Coordinates of C-alpha atoms in Angstrom, one line a residue:
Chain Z
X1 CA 108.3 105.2 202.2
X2 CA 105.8 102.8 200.7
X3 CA 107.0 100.4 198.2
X4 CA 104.2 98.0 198.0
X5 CA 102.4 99.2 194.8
X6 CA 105.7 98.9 192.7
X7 CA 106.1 95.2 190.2
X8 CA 109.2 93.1 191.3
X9 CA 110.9 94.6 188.4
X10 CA 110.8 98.3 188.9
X11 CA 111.5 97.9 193.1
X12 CA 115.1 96.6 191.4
X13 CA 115.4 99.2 189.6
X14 CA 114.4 102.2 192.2
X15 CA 116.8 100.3 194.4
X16 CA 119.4 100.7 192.3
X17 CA 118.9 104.0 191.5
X18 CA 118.3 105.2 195.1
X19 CA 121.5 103.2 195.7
X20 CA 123.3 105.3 193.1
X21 CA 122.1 108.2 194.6
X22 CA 123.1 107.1 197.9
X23 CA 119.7 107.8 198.9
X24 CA 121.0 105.4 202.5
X25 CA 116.9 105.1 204.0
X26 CA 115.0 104.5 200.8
X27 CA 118.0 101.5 200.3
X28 CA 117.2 99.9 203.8
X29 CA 113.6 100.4 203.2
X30 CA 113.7 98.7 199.8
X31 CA 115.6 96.2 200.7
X32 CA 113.0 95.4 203.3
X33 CA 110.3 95.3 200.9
X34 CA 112.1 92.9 199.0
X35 CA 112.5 90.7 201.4
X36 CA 109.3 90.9 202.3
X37 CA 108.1 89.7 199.0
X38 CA 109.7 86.3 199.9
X39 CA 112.8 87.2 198.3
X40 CA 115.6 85.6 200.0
X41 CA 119.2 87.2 201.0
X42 CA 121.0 87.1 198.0
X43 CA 118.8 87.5 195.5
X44 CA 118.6 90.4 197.1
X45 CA 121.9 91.1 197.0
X46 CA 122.4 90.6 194.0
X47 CA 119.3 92.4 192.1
X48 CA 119.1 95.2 193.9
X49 CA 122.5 95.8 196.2
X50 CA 125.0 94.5 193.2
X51 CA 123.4 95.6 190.5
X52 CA 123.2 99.3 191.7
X53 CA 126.7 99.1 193.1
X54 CA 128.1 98.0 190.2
X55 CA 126.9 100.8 187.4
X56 CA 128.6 102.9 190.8
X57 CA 131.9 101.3 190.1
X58 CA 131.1 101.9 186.5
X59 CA 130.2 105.2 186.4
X60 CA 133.7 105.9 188.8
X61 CA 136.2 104.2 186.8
X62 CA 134.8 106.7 183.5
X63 CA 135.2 109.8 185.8
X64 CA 131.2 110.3 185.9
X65 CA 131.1 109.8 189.0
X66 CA 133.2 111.2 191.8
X67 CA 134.7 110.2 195.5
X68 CA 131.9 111.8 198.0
X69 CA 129.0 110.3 195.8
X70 CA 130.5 106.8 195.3
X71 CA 131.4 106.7 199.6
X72 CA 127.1 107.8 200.0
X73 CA 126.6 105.1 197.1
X74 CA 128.9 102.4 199.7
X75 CA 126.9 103.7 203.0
X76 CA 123.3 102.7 200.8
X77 CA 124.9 99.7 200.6
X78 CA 126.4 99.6 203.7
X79 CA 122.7 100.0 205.3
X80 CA 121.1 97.7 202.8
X81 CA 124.2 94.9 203.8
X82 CA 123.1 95.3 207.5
X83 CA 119.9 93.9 207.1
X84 CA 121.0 91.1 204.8
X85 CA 124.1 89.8 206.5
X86 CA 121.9 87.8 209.5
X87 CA 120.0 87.0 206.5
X88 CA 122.8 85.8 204.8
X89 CA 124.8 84.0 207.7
X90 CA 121.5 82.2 209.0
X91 CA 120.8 80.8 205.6
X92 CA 124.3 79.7 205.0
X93 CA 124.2 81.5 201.8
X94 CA 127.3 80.0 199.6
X95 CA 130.3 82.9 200.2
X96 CA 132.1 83.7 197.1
X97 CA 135.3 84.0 198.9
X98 CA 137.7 85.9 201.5
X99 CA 139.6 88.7 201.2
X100 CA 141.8 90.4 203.3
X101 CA 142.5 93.7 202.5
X102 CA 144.9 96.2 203.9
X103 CA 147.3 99.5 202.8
X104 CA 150.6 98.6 203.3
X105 CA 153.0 99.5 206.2
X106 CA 154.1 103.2 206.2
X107 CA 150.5 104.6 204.4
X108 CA 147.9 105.9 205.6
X109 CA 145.5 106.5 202.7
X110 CA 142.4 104.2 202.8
X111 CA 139.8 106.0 200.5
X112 CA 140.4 103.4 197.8
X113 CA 141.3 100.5 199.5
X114 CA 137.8 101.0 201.6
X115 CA 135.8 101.5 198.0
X116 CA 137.4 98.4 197.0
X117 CA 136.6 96.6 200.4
X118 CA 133.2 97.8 200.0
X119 CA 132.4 96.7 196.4
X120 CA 134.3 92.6 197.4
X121 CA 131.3 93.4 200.0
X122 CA 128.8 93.6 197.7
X123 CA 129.9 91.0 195.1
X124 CA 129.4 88.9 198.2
X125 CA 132.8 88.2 199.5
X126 CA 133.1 88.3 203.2
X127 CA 136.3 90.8 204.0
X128 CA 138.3 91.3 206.4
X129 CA 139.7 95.3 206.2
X130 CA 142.8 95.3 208.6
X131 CA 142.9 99.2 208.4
X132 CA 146.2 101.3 207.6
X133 CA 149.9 101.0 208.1
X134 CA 149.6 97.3 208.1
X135 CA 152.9 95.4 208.6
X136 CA 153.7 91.8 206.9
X137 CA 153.3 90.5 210.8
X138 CA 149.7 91.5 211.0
X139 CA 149.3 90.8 207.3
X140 CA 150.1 86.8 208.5
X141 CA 148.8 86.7 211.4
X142 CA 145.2 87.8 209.4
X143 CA 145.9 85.0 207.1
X144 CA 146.8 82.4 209.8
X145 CA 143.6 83.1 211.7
X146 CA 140.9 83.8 208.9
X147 CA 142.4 81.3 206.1
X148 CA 141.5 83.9 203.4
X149 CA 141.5 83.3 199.8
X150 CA 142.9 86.1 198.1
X151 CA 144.5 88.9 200.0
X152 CA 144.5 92.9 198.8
X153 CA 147.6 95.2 199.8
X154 CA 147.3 98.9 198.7
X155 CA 149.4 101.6 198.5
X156 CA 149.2 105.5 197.4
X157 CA 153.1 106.1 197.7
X158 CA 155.6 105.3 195.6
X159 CA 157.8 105.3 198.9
X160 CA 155.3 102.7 200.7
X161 CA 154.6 100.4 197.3
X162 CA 157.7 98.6 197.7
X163 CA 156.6 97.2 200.9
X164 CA 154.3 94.9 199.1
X165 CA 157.3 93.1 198.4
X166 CA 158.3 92.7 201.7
X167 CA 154.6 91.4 202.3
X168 CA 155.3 88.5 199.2
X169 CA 158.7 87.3 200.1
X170 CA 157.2 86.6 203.7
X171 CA 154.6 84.7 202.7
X172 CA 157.2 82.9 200.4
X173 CA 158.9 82.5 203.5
X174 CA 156.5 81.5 205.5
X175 CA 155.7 78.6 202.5
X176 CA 152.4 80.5 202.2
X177 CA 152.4 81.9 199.2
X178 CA 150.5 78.9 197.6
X179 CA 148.0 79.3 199.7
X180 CA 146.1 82.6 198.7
X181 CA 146.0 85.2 195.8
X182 CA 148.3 88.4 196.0
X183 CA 146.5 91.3 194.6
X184 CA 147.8 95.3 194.4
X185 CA 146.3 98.1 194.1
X186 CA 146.9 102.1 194.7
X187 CA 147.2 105.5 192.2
X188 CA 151.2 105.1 191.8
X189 CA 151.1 100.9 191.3
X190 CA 151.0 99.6 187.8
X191 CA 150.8 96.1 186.0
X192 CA 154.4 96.1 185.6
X193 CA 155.0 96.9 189.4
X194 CA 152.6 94.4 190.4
X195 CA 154.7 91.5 188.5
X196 CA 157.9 93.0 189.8
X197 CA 156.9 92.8 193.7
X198 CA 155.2 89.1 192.7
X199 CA 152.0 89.6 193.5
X200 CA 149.1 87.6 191.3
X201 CA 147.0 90.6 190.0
X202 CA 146.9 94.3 189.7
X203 CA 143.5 95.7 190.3
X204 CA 143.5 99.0 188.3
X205 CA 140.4 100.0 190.0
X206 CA 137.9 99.1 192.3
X207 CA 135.3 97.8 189.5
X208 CA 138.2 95.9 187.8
X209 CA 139.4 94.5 191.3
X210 CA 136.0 92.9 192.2
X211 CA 136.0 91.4 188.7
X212 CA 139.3 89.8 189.0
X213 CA 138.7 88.9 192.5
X214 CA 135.6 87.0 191.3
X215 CA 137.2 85.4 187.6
X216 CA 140.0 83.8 190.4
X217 CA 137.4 82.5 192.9
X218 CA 135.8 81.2 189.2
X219 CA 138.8 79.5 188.5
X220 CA 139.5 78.0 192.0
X221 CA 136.0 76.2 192.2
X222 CA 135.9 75.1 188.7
X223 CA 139.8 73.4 189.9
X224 CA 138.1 72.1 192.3
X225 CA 135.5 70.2 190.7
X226 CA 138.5 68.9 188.1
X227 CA 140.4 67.9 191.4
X228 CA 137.5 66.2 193.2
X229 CA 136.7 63.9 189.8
X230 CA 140.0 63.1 189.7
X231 CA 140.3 61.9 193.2
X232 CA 136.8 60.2 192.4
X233 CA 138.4 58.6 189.4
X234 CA 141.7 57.2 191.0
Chain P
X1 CA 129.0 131.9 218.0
X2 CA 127.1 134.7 216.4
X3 CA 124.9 134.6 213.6
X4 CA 122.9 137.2 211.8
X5 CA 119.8 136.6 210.3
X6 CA 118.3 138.9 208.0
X7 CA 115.2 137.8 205.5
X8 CA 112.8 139.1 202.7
X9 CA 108.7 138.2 203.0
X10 CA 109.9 134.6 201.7
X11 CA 113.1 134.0 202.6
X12 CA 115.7 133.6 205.4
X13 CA 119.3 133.9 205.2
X14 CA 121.8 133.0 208.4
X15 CA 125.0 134.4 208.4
X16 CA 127.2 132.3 210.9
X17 CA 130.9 130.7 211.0
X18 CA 129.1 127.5 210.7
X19 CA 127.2 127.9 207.4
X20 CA 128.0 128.3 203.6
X21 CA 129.5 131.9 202.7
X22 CA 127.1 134.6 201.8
X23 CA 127.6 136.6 198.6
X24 CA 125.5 140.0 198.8
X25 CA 125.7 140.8 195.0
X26 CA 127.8 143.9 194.6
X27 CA 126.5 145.1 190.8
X28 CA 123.0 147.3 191.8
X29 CA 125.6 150.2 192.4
X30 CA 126.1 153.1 189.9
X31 CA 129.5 154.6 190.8
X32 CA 131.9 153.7 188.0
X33 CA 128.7 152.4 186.2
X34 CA 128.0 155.8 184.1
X35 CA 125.4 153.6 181.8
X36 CA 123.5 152.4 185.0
X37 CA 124.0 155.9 186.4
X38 CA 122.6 157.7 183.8
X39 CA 119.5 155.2 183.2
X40 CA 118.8 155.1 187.1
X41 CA 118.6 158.9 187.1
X42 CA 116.5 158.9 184.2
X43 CA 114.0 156.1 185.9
X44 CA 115.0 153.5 183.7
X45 CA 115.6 150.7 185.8
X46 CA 115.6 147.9 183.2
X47 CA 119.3 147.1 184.2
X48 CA 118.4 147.3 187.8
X49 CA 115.8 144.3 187.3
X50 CA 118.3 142.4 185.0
X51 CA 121.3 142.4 187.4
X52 CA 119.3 141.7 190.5
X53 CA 117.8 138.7 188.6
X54 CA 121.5 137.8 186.9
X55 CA 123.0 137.7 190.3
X56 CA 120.7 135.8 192.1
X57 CA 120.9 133.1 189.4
X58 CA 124.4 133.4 189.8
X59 CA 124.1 132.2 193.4
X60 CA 123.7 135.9 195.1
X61 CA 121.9 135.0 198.4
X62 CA 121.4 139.0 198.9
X63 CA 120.9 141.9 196.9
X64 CA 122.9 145.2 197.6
X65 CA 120.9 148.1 196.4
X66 CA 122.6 151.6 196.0
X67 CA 121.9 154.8 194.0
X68 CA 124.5 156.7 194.7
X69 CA 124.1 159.4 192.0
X70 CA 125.5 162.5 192.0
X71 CA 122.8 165.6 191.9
X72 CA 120.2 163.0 191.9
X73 CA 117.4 162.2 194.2
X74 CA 119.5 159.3 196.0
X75 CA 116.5 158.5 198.4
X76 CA 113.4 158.2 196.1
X77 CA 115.7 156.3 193.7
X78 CA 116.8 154.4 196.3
X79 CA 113.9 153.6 197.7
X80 CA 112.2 153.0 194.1
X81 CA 115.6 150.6 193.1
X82 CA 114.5 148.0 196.3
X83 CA 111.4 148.3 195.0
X84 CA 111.7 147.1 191.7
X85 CA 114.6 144.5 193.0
X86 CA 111.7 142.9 195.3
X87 CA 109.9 142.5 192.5
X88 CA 111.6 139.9 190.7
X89 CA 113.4 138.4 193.0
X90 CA 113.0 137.3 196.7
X91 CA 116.4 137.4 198.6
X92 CA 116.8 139.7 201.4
X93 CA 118.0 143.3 200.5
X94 CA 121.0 144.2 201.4
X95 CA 120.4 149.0 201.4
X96 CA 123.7 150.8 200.5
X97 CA 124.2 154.6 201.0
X98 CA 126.5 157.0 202.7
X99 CA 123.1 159.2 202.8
X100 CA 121.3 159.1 206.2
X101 CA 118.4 160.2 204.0
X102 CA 118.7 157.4 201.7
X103 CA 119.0 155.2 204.4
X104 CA 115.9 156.2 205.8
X105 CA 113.4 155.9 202.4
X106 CA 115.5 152.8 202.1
X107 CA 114.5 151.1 205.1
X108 CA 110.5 152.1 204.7
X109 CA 110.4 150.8 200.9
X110 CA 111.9 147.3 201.7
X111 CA 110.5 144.0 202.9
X112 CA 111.5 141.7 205.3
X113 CA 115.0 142.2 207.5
X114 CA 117.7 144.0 205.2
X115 CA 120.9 144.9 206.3
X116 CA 122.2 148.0 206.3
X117 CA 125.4 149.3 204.5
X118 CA 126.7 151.0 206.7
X119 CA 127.3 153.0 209.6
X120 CA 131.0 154.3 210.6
X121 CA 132.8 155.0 214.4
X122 CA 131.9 158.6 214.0
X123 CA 130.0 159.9 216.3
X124 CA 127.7 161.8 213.6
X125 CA 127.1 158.6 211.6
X126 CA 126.2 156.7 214.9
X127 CA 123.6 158.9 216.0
X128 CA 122.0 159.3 213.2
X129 CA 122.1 156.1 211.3
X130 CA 121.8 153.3 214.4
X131 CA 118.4 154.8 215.7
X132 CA 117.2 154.0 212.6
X133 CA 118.4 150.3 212.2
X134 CA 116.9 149.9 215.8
X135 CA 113.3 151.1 214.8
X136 CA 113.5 148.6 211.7
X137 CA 115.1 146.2 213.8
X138 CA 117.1 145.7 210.9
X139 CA 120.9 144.4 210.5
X140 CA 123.5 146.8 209.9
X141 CA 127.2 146.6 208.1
X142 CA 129.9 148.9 210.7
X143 CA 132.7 150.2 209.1
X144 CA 136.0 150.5 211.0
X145 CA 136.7 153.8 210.8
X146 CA 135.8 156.8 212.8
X147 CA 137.0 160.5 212.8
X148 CA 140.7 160.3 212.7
X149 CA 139.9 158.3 209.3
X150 CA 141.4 154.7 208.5
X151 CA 144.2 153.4 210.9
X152 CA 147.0 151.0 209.5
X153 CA 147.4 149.3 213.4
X154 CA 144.4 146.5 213.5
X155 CA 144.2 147.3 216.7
X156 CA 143.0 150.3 217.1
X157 CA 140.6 149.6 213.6
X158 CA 139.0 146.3 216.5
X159 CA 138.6 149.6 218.9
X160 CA 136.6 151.0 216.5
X161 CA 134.5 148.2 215.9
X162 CA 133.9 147.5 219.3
X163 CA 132.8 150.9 220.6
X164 CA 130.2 150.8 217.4
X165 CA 129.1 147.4 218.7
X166 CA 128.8 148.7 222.3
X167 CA 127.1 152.0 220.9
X168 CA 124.1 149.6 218.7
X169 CA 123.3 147.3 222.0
X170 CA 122.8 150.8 224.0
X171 CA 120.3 151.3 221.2
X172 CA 118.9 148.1 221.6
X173 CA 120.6 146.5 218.7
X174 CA 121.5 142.6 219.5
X175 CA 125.9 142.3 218.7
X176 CA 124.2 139.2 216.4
X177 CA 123.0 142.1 214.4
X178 CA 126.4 144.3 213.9
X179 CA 128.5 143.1 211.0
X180 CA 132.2 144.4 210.9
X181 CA 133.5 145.3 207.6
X182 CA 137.4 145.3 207.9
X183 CA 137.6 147.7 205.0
X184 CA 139.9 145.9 202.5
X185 CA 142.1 148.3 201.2
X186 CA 143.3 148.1 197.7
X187 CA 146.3 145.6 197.9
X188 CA 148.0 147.4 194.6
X189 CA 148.6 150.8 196.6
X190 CA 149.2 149.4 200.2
X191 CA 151.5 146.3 200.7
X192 CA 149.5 143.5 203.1
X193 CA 146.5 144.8 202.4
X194 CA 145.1 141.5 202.4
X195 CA 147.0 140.5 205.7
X196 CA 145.4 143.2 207.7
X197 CA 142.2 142.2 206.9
X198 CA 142.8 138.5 208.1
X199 CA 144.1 139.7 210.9
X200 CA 141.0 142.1 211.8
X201 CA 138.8 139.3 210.7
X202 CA 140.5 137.1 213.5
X203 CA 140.0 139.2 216.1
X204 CA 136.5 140.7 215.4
X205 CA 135.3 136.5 215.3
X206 CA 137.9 135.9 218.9
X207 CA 137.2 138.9 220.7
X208 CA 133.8 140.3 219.3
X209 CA 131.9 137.2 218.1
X210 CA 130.6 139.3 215.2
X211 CA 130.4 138.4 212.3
X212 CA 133.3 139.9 209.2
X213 CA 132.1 141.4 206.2
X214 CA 133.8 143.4 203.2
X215 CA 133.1 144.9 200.2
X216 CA 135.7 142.5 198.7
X217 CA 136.5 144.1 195.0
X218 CA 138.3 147.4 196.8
X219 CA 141.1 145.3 197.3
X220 CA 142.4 144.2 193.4
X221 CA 141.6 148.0 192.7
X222 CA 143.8 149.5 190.2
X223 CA 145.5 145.4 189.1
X224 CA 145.3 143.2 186.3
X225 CA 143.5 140.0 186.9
X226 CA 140.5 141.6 189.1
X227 CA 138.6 138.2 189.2
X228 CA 141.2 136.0 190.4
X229 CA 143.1 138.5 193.2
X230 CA 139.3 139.1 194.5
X231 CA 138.6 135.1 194.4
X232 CA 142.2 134.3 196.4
X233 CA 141.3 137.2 198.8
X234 CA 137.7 135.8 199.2
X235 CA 138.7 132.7 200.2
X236 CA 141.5 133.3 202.1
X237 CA 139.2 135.4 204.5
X238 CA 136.9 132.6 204.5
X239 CA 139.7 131.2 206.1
X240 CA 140.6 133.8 208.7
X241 CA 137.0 133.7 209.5
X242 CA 135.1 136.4 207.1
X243 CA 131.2 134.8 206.5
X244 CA 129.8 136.7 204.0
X245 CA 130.9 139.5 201.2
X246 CA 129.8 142.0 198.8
X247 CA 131.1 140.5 195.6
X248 CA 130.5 139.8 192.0
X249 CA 129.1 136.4 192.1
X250 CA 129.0 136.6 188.1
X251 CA 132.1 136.4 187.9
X252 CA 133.4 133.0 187.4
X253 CA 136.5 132.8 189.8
X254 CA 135.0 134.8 192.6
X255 CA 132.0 132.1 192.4
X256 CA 134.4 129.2 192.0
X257 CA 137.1 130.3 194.7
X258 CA 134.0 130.8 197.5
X259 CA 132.6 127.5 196.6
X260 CA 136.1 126.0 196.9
X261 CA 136.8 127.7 200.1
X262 CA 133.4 126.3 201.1
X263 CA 134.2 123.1 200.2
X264 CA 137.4 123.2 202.5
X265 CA 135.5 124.7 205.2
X266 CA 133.2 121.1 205.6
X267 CA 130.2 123.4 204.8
X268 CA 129.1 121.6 200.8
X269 CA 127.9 118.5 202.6
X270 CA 129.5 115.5 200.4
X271 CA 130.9 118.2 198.0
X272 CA 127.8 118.1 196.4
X273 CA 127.0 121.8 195.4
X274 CA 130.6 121.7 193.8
X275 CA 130.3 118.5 192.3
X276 CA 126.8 119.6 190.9
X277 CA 128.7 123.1 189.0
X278 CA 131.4 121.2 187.9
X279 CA 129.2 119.0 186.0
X280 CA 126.9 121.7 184.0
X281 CA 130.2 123.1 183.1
X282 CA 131.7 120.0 181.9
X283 CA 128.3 119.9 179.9
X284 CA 128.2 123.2 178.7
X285 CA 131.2 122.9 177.4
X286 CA 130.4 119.5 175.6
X287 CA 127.6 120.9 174.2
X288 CA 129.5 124.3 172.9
X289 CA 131.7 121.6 171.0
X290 CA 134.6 122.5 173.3
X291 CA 135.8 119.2 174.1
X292 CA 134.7 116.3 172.4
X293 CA 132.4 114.1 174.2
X294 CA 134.0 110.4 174.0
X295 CA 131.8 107.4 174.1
X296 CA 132.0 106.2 177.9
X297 CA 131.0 109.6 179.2
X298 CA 127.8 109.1 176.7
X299 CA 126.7 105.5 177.2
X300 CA 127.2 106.8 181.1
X301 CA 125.3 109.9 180.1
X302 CA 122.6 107.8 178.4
X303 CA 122.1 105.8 181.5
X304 CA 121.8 108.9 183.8
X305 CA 119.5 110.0 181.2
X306 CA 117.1 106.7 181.7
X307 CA 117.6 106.8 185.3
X308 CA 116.0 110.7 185.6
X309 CA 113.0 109.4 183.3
X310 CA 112.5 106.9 185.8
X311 CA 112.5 109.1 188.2
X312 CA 110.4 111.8 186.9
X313 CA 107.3 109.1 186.2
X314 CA 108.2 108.2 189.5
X315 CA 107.4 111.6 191.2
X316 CA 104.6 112.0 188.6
X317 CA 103.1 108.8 189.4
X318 CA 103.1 109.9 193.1
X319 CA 101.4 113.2 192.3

């Protein structure tokens, strides 16, 4: 795979598209290239790794694409992630944020929380996947120890989906609440639910989740800057 | 595990517990097709040439090829049928005849490893028919039968099987090379049917390690609904461990309910091949004007589109 005659612009382009295509070797290979250019990290990430992921997330949402392609599309990205995340880390490349991410107690499906996992990865947010069957307990302890900003429950039963509930009134609880961003997700869990267990924000899928997760961190950096002037001012 | 590998001058095909199913097209066969029958006999093999070629597109991986005419020449039209199926295609060949003779002109005129359809437990059929596979080294379909005719306990039908597969390696025929048709009998007549062959299929993998074969139409013989009852049967002895059939692969559900059972079987890496179908038809049928195309599907359509051109200057910039 030789990559070196193609402009700037068109190695974006065949990354994304090899990306779609979940073509996994051309990905890491292009992502070399590109950083072989003198590109840094997240440029990188962004031009080539988010911008093929995210006509993925497109193209799933409006039924074009389908489950086994969009999980080859994540493991491009997975391999193209691996080279950039020393990259990223050693350059102390600004995070967007920190989820934590888990199906709730009781349910074991993970195909969508994963996806969703996946694409925060690739927006640039550093996540922290507890797995399956996770109990408010371990739900706590992940936010006591990593300090996350938003956190991501998912369910695929309507007999498990209560338990995000149980997750909420903990952290209310635990006076915890305030400190991070409840969102839902799963096939049988609706806006309506969502509001009705507490939680901040349904993510319908995983396009829409990333896109929420991002408009929040948005919001909490913008707050920031408000908060900081004001201290400033006082 | 076993696996029979049969080829034409071009191509190889691998028959095996751990590979896709493989459909030896069924429709090169002129009983009950007095049209065929009557042009066949007449050396008019147009429809010959169009239903190998039909099939393959279809997704046939072999042709059968029988001539099975009454008070015609069965082995010159036989042999002039592979022939003309060689000719304009290039899957293995797959010779069908309860004619030693037809066998025999059968197995000079092709190319490549065919299999042969089929030799029987009787003693007759085995002396005459497995010296021949031997000297071709070809493959051959056994029949569970023998002189006492078709038995309704499995297994004595596996004691069959077993003393042709024992009979073949005295000729020098690898077991890898004997394929054991069941016989599926028509489920319409005789209740569990369908059962026994499962069953036969279980034991002929467990205590054989041959591969399972039928001719899988016999068994909606005589019903309503042909398509579907041979596309549940097909994949229900993909199941029980059956790895190839002679089928209709033109036929929609037949096709559908193998690639299914495929699917289920972890052997369409990703899903891909059934991912791929389900897409032409989804675009056949928008482009019939059966369902409306709505506009996400076409701005996502358009961007497939620019993508391909991409990649088609791509590949001709590299050539």
């Amino acid at each position: 795979m030789d990559f070196s005659d193609l402009p700037d612009d068109e190695l974006w382009l065949q990354m994304q598209d090899d990306l779609y295509d979940g073509m996994k070797e051309e990905v890491a290979a292009e992502t070399n290239e590109a950083l072989k250019r003198g590109y840094g990290p997240t440029e990188v990430l962004e031009k080539g790794l988010v911008a093929g992921m995210d006509v993925v997330g497109v193209d799933f949402r409006d039924g074009v694409l389908f489950v086994p392609e969009v999980l080859m599309a994540a493991n491009s990205m997975k391999a193209g992630m691996e080279i950039l995340r020393p990259l990223l880390t050693e350059t102390g490349a600004p995070r967007v944020g920190k989820v934590v991410i888990g199906t709730v107690k009781g349910d074991i499906h993970d195909i969508g929380k994963n996806l969703v996992a996946m694409m925060l990865e690739g927006a640039g947010f550093e996540v922290i996947n507890l797995g399956v069957n996770v109990d408010a307990d371990k739900f706590l302890a992940a936010i006591k120890e990593h300090k996350p900003d938003i956190i991501g429950m998912s369910a695929l039963l309507t007999t498990t989906m209560p338990y995000m509930k149980v997750v909420n009134q903990m952290l209310i609880d635990e006076r915890m609440r305030e400190e991070v961003y409840v969102m839902v997700g799963g096939a049988p869990v609706s806006e309506t639910f969502a509001m009705a267990v507490g939680a901040d924000a349904y993510g319908r899928d995983a396009a829409t989740s990333v896109d929420i997760a991002k408009a929040y961190m948005d919001n909490v950096r913008k707050q920031d800057k408000i908060d900081k002037a004001a201290a400033v001012n006082q | 595990m076993l696996e029979t590998i049969i080829s034409s001058p071009t191509k190889t095909v691998i028959i095996g517990p751990n590979r896709p199913f493989v459909i030896i097209g069924e429709r090169i066969n002129p009983t009950g097709r007095k049209k065929l029958a009557a042009e066949m006999a007449a050396g008019n093999f147009n429809r010959v040439r169009q239903d190998a070629i039909d099939q393959v597109a279809a997704g046939a991986h072999v042709i059968d090829v029988n001539a099975g005419i009454p008070l015609a020449d069965e082995p010159a039209l036989l042999a002039e049928a592979i022939r003309i199926v060689q000719s304009v295609t290039d899957v293995p060949i797959c010779i069908d005849s309860s004619i030693v003779a037809a066998l025999k002109a059968g197995l000079a005129a092709v190319k490549g490893k065919p299999l042969v359809n089929s030799v029987t437990g009787e003693e007759e059929r085995l002396e005459s028919v497995l010296p021949m596979v031997a000297e071709y080294k070809a493959a051959v379909i056994a029949i569970s039968n023998d002189e006492t005719g078709i038995s309704y306990d499995m297994r004595e039908r596996l004691k069959v099987a077993k003393r042709i597969v024992e009979r073949a390696e005295r000729y020098g025929i690898p077991r890898c090379d004997v394929i054991i048709d069941p016989l599926a009998m028509p489920a319409g007549a005789i209740a569990g049917a369908g059962k026994n062959v499962f069953e036969l299929v279980r034991m002929v993998r467990e205590e054989l390690g041959c591969n399972a074969c039928c001719g899988a139409s016999n068994i909606s013989f005589g019903l309503p609904g042909r398509p579907v009852l041979n596309g549940a049967f097909l994949a229900m002895a993909i199941a029980a461990g059956m790895t190839c059939a002679i089928t209709n692969p033109i036929e929609h559900e037949i096709k559908r309910s193998i690639m299914a059972a495929d699917l289920m079987m972890g052997h369409d890496e990703n899903c891909l091949n059934w991912i791929a179908v389900s897409r032409e038809n989804a675009q056949s049928a928008v482009a019939s004007g059966a369902t409306p195309m709505n506009a996400t599907v076409s701005a996502a359509d358009q961007a497939r589109a620019e993508r391909e051109a991409r990649r088609a200057s791509r590949r001709a910039a590299q050539a």
